[in-house]
Short mmCIF file of C-alpha atoms in Angstrom, two decimals:
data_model
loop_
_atom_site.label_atom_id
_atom_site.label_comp_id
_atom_site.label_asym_id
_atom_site.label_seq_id
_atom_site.Cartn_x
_atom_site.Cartn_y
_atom_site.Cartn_z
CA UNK A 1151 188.34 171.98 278.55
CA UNK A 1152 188.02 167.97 277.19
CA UNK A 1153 188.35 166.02 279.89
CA UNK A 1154 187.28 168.44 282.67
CA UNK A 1155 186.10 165.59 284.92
CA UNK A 1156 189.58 163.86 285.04
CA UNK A 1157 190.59 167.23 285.20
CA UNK A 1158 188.68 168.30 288.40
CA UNK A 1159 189.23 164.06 290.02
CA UNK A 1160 193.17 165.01 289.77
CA UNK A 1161 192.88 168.67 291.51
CA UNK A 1162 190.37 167.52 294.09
CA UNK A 1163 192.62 164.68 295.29
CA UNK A 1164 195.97 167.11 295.06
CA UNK A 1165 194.30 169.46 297.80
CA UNK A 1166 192.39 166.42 299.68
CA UNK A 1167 195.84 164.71 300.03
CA UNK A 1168 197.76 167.67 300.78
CA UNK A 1169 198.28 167.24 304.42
CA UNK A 1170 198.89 163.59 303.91
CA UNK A 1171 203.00 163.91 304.19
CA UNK A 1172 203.26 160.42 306.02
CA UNK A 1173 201.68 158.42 302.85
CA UNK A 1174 205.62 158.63 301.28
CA UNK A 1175 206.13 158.02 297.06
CA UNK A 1176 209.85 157.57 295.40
CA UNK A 1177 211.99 160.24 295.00
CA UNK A 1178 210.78 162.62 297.48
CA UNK A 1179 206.99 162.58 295.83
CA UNK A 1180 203.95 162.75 297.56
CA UNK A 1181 200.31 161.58 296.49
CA UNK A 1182 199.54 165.11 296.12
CA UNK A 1183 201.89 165.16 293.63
CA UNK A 1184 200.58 162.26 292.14
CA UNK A 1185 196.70 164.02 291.34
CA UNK A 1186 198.46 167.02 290.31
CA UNK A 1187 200.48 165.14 287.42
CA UNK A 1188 196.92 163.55 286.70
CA UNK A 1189 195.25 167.45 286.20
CA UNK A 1190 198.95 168.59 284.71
CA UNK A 1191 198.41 165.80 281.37
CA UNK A 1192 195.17 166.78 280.78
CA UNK A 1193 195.85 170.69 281.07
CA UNK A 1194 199.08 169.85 278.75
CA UNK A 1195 196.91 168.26 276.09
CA UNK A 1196 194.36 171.26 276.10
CA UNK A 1197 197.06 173.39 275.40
CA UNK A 1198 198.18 170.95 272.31
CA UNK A 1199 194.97 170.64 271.57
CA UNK A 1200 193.77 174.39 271.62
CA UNK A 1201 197.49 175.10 270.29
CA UNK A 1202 197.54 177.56 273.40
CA UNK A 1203 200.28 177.76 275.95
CA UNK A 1204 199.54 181.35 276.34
CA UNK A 1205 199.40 180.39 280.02
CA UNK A 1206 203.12 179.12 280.04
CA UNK A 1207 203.79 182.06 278.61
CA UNK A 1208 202.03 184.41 280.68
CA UNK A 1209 203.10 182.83 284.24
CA UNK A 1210 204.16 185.24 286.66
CA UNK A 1211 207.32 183.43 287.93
CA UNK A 1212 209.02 183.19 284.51
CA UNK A 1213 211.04 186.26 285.55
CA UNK A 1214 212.21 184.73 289.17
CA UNK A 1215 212.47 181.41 287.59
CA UNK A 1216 214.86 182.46 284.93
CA UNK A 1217 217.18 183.81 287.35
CA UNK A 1218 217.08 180.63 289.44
CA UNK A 1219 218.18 178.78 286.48
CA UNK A 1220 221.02 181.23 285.59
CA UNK A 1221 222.31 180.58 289.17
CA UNK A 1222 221.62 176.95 289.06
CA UNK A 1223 223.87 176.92 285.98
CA UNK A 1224 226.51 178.78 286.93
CA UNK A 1225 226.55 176.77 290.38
CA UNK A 1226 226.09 173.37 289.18
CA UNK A 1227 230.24 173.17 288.65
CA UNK A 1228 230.69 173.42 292.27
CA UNK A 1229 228.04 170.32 293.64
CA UNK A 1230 229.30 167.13 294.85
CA UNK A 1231 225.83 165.78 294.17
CA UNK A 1232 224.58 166.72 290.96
CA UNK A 1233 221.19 164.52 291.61
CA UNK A 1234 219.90 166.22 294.75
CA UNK A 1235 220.91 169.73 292.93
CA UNK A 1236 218.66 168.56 289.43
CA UNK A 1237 215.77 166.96 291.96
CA UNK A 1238 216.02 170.36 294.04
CA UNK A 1239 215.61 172.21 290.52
CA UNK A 1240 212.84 170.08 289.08
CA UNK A 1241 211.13 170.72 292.70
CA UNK A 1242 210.74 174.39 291.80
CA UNK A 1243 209.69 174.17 288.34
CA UNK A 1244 207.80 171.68 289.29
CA UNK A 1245 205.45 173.86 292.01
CA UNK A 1246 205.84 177.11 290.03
CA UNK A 1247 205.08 175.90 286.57
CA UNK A 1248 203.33 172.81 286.70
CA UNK A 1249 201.43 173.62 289.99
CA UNK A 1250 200.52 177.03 289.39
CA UNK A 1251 199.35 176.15 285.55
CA UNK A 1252 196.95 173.76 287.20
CA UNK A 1253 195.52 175.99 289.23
CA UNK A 1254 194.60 178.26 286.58
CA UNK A 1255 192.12 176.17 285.38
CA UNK A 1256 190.01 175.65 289.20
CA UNK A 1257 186.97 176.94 289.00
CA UNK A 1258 186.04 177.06 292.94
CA UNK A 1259 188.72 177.36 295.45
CA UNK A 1260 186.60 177.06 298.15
CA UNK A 1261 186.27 173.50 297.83
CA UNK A 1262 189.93 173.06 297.57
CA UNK A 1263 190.05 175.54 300.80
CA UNK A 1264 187.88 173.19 302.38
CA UNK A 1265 189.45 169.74 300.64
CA UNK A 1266 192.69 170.41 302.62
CA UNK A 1267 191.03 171.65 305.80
CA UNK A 1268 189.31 168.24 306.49
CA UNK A 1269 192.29 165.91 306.58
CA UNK A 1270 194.00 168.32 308.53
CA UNK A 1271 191.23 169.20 311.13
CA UNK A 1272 191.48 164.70 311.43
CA UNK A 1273 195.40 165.02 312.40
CA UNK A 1274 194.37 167.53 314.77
CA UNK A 1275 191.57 165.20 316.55
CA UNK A 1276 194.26 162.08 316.16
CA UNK A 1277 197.32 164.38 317.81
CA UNK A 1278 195.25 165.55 320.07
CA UNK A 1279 193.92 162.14 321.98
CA UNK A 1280 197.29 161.18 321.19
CA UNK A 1281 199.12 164.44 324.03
CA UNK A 1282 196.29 163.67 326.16
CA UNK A 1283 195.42 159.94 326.10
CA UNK A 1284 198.26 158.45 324.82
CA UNK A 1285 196.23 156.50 322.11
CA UNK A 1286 197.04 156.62 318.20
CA UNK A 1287 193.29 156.65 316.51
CA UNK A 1288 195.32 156.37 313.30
CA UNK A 1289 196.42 152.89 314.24
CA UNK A 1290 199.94 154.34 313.50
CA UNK A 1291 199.27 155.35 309.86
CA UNK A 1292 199.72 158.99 310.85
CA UNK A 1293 203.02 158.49 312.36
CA UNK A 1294 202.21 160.24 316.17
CA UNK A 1295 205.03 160.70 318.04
CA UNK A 1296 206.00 162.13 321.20
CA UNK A 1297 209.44 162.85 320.56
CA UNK A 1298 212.23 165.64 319.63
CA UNK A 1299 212.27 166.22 323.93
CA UNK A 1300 208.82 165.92 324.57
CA UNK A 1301 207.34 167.80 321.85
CA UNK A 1302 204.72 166.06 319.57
CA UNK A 1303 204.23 165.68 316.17
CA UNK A 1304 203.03 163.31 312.69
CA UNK A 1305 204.26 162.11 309.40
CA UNK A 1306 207.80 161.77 310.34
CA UNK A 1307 208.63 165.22 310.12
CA UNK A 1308 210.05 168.10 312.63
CA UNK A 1309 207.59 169.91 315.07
CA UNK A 1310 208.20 172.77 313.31
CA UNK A 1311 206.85 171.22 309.75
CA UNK A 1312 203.91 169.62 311.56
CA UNK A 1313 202.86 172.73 313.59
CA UNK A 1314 203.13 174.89 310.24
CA UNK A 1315 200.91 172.45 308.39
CA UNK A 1316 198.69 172.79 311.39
CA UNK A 1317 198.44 176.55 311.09
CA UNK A 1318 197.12 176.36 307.39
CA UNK A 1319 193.36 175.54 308.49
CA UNK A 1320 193.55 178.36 311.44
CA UNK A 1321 192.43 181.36 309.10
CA UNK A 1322 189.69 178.70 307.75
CA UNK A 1323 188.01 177.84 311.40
CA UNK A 1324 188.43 181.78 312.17
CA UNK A 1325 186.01 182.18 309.33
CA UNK A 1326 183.75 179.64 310.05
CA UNK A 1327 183.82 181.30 313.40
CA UNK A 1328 183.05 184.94 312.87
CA UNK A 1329 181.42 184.79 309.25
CA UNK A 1330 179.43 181.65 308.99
CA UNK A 1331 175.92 182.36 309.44
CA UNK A 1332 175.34 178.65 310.54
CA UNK A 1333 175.39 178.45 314.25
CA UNK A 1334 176.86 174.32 313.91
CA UNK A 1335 179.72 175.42 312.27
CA UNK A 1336 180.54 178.57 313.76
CA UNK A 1337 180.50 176.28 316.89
CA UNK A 1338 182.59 173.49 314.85
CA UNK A 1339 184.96 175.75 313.67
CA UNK A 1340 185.92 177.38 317.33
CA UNK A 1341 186.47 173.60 318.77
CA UNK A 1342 188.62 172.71 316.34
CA UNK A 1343 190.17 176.27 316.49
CA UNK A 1344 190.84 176.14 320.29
CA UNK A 1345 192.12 172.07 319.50
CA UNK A 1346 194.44 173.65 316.90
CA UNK A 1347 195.87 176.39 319.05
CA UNK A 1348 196.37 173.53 321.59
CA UNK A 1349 198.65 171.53 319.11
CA UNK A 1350 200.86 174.40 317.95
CA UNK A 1351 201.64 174.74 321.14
CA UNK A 1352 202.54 171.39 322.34
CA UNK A 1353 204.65 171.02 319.48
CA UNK A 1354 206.39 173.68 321.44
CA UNK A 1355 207.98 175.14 317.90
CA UNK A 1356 209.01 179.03 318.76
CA UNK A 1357 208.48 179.54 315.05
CA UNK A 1358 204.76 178.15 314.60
CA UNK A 1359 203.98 180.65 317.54
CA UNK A 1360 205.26 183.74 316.09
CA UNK A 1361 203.66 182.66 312.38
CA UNK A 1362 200.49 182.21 314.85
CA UNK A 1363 200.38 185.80 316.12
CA UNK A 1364 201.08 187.22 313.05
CA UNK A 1365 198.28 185.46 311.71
CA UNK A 1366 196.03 186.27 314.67
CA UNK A 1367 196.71 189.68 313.96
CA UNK A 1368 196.09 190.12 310.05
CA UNK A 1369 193.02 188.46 310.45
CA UNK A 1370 192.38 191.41 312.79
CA UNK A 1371 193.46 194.10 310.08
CA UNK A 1372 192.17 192.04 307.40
CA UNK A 1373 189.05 191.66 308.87
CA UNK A 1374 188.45 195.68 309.09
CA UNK A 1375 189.00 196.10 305.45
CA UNK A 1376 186.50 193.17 304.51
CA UNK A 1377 183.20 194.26 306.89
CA UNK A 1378 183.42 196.68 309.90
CA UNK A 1379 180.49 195.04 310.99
CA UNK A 1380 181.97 191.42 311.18
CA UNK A 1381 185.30 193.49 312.25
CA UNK A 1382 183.30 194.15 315.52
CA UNK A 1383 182.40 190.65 316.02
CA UNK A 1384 185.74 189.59 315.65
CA UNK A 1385 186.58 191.99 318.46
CA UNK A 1386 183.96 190.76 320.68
CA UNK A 1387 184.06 187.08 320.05
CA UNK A 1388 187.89 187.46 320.78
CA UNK A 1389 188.15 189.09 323.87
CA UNK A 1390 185.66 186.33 325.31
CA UNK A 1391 187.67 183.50 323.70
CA UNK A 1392 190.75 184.96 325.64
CA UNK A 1393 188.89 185.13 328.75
CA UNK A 1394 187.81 181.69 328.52
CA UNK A 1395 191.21 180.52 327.83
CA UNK A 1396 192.96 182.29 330.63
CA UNK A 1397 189.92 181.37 332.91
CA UNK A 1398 190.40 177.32 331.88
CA UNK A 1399 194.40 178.62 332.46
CA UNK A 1400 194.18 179.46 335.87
CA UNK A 1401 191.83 176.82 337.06
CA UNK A 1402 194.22 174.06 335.82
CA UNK A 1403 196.55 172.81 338.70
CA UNK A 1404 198.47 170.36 335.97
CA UNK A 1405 200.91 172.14 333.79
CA UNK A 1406 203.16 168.96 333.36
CA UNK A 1407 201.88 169.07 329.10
CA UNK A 1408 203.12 172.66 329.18
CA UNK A 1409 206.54 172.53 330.48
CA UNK A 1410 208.41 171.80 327.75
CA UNK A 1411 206.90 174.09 325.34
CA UNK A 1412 207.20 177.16 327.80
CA UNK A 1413 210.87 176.16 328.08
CA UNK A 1414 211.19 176.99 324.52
CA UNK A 1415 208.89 179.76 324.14
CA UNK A 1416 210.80 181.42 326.45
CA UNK A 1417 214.21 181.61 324.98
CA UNK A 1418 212.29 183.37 321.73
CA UNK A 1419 213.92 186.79 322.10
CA UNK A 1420 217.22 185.46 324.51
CA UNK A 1421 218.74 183.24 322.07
CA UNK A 1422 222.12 182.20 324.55
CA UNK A 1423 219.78 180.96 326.79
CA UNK A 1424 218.86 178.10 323.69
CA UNK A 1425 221.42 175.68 322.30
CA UNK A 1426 219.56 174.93 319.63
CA UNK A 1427 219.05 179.09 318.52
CA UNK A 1428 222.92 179.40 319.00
CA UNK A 1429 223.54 176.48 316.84
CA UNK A 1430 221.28 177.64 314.36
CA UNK A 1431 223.20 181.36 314.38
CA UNK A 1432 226.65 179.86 314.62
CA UNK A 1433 225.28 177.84 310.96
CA UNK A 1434 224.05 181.63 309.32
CA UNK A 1435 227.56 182.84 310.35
CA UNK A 1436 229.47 179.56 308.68
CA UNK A 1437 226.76 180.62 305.87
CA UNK A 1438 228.14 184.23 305.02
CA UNK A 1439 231.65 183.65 305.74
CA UNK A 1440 231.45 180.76 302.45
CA UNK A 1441 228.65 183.19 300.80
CA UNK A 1442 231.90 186.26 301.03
CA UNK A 1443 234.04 184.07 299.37
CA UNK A 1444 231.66 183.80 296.04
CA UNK A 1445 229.12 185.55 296.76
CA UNK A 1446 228.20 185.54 292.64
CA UNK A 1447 228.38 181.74 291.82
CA UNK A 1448 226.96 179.35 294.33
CA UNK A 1449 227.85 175.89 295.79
CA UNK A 1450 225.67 173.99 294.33
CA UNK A 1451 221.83 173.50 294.84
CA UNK A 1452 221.30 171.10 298.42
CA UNK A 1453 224.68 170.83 299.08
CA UNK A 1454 225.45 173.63 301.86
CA UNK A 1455 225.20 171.10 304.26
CA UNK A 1456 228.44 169.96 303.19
CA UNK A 1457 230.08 173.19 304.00
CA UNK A 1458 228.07 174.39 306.76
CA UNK A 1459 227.69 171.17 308.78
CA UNK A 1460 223.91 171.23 309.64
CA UNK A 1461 221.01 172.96 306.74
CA UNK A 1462 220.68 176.72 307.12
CA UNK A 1463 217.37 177.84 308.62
CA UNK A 1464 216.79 180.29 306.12
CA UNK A 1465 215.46 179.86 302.56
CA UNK A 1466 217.04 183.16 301.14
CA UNK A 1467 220.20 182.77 302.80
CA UNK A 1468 220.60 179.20 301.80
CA UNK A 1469 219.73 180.34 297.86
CA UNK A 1470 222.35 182.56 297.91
CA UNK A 1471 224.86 180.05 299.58
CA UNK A 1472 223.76 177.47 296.69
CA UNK A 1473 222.99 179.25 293.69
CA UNK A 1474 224.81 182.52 294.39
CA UNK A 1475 223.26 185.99 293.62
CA UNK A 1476 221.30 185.72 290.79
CA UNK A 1477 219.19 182.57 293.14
CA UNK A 1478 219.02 184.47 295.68
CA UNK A 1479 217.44 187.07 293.29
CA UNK A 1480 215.27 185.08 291.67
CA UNK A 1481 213.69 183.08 295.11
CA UNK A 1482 212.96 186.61 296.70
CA UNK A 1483 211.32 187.70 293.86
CA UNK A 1484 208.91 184.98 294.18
CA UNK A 1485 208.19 185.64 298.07
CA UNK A 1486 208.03 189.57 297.02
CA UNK A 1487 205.18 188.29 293.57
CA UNK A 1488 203.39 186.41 296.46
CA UNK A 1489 203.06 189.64 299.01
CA UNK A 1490 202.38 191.65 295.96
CA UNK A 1491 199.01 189.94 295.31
CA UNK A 1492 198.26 190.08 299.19
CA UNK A 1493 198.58 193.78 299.38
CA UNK A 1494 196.42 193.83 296.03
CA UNK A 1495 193.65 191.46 297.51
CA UNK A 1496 193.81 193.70 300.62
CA UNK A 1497 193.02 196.99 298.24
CA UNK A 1498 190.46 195.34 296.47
CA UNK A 1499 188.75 194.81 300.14
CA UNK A 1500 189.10 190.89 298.72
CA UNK A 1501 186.52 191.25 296.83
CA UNK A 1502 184.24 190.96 300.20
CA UNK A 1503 184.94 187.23 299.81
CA UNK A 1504 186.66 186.04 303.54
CA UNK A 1505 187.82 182.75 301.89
CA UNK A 1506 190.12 185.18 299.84
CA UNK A 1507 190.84 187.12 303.11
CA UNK A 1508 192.04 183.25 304.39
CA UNK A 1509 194.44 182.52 301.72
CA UNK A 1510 196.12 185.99 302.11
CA UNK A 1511 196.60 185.25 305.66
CA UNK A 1512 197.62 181.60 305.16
CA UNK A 1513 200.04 183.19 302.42
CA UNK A 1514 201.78 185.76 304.88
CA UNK A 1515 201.89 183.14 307.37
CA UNK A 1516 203.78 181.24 304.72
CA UNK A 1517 206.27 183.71 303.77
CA UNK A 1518 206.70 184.73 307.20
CA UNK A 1519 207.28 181.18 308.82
CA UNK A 1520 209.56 179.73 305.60
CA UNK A 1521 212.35 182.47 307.14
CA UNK A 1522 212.88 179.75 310.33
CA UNK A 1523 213.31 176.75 307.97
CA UNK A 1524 216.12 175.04 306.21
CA UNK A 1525 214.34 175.58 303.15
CA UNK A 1526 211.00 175.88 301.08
CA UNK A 1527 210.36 172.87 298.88
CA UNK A 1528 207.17 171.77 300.71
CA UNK A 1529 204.19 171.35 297.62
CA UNK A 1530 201.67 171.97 300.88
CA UNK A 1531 203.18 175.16 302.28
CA UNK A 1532 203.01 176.70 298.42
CA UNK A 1533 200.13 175.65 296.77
CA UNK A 1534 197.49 177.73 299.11
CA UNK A 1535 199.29 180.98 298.39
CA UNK A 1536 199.55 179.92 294.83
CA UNK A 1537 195.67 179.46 295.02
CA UNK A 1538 195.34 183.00 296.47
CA UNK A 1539 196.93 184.57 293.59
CA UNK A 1540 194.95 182.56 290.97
CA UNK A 1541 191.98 183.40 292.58
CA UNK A 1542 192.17 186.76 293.00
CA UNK A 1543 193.54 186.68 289.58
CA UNK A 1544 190.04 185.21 288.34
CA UNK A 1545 188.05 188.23 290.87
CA UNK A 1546 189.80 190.83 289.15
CA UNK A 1547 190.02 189.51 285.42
CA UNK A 1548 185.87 188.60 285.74
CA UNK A 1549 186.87 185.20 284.17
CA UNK A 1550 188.02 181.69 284.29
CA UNK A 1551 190.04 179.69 281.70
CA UNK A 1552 188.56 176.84 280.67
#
């Protein structure tokens, strides 16, 4: 590849800036964004300059993609704001052409596994002080707040956002924890495991804690089909984790920090008992009864809102609202390509590599969590699972393009 170096500085600051949501850029683009369009030009003039777009034409989304645009066309009639619908559209192309094709061309994902764990392992340590002390370490450039009814979060964005973000770095400090052979950062990574755990739940999102379990537990599974012997461990150093936790539990007298979240957490599965949950099913009902009046030709891409009230929490639902049946079509297509390459990692015992085993978890998680929000546009939510697949990709082809 000419210029690999500029190359590698643009991809290396993408997944370094990742978690950075608060540092905002014009229309709805982030600094991420920014290194990626840096790796994107020089990956573009490779392919002009090799006379190669083999890669373009090879990408694995061109099927789901296609039918987005076909609904995306046929829908477009129907906006009342044909700029959010085109910025909405360039959004998608933009992560699963222009992202992906950039990844194809990474040559050690671990570093970018580790690039985006950093920055967000600091917004833990900053939230953190901030729930218990009260004091902003960032000097307000992380945007703390203690807000939404007592429930804590950064960057100007939901609980629910910041507590997802959160959970990207848990499958990385569980393997630091049980398959590091370095005793520092097996101990590193369960602090900032148990400090992570603390946040999701003091951002007392009912989402974030189900996308936890579930992640709790296919690190579990996973972690049988990588090594039975670190499989054990796993077992072991769990149990005594739990232990410890309900042992620090019981001894505290102050549950003040807790009351809010518990609130929550317990209307998960009694939904009448939530205002927020009712409001949220009320919206899905609004949602099918417009979605039964065309359910082939949509009402336009980001403009639901105008006939529902309030966003839909629920990607697939609010693709078919917008785009009609061939989006919705095309988006679950993507979220089906994406579990596809999980279960395949998972057969191939991923390839005995746990950082692998990380981004399959952190790419169920993804899926999983993305059916609780208004919709799935976020570059830092996608680009891990899109790692996964390249990577595993790269195990099973023996190569790298370069």
């Amino acid at each position: 590849m000419i210029f690999r170096h500029v190359y590698q500085f643009g991809i290396l600051g993408a997944f370094l800036s990742l978690p950075l949501i608060f540092i905002k850029l014009p229309i709805n683009f982030s600094i991420s964004d920014f290194f990626l369009l840096i790796s994107m030009f020089i990956v573009v003039l490779n392919w002009i300059y090799t006379k190669d777009f083999s890669p373009i034409k090879q990408n694995i989304f061109r099927v789901p993609l296609i039918f987005l645009l076909i609904g995306f066309s046929l829908s477009i009639v129907n906006t009342f704001s044909p700029f959010e619908s085109f910025t909405s559209m360039i959004q998608l192309l933009f992560i699963f052409i222009l992202a992906y094709s950039v990844l194809l061309y990474n040559s050690d994902h671990k570093i970018l596994i580790i690039l985006f764990t950093i920055p967000t392992m600091l917004i833990v340590i900053f939230l953190t002080v901030f729930s218990i002390y009260g004091v902003d370490l960032s000097q307000g450039m992380a945007l703390l707040e203690s807000g939404w009814g007592g429930r804590y979060t950064f960057g100007a964005n939901e609980p629910n956002i910041a507590a997802r973000l959160i959970l990207q770095i848990a499958p990385v400090l569980l393997i630091w924890m049980f398959y590091s052979r370095n005793l520092i950062t097996g101990l590193f990574g369960s602090i900032m495991f148990l400090l992570s755990s603390y946040i999701v739940v003091v951002t007392a999102s009912r989402s974030a804690i189900l996308i936890f379990a579930l992640g709790l537990l296919c690190f579990v599974f996973f972690s049988k089909k990588l090594n039975d012997g670190s499989f054990r461990r796993v077992m072991y150093g769990g149990l005594i984790t739990i232990s410890l936790l309900l042992l620090v539990v019981i001894s505290k007298t102050d549950f003040n920090d807790f009351t809010r979240p518990l609130q929550r957490y317990s209307t998960i599965f009694d939904i009448q008992r939530s205002p927020s949950s009712m409001q949220r099913y009320n919206i899905i009902q609004l949602a099918f009864d417009k979605i039964n009046q065309s359910p082939l030709v949509g009402v336009g891409l980001e403009n639901s809102s105008g006939y529902t009230g309030i966003v839909t929490h629920n990607p697939l639902i609010i693709m078919w609202l917008e785009n009609g049946i061939f989006g919705i079509i095309g988006f679950s297509m993507i979220y089906i390509i994406k579990l596809k390459y999980v279960y395949k990692s998972y057969q191939f015992l991923f390839f005995q590599d746990p950082y692998l085993m990380a981004l399959s978890i952190i790419t169920v998680m993804m899926v999983f969590g993305d059916m609780f929000m208004a919709n799935s546009y976020k570059r830092y939510l996608w680009l891990p699972p899109l790692l996964m697949i390249v990577q595993f990709t790269q195990y099973r082809d023996g190569k790298i393009i370069d």
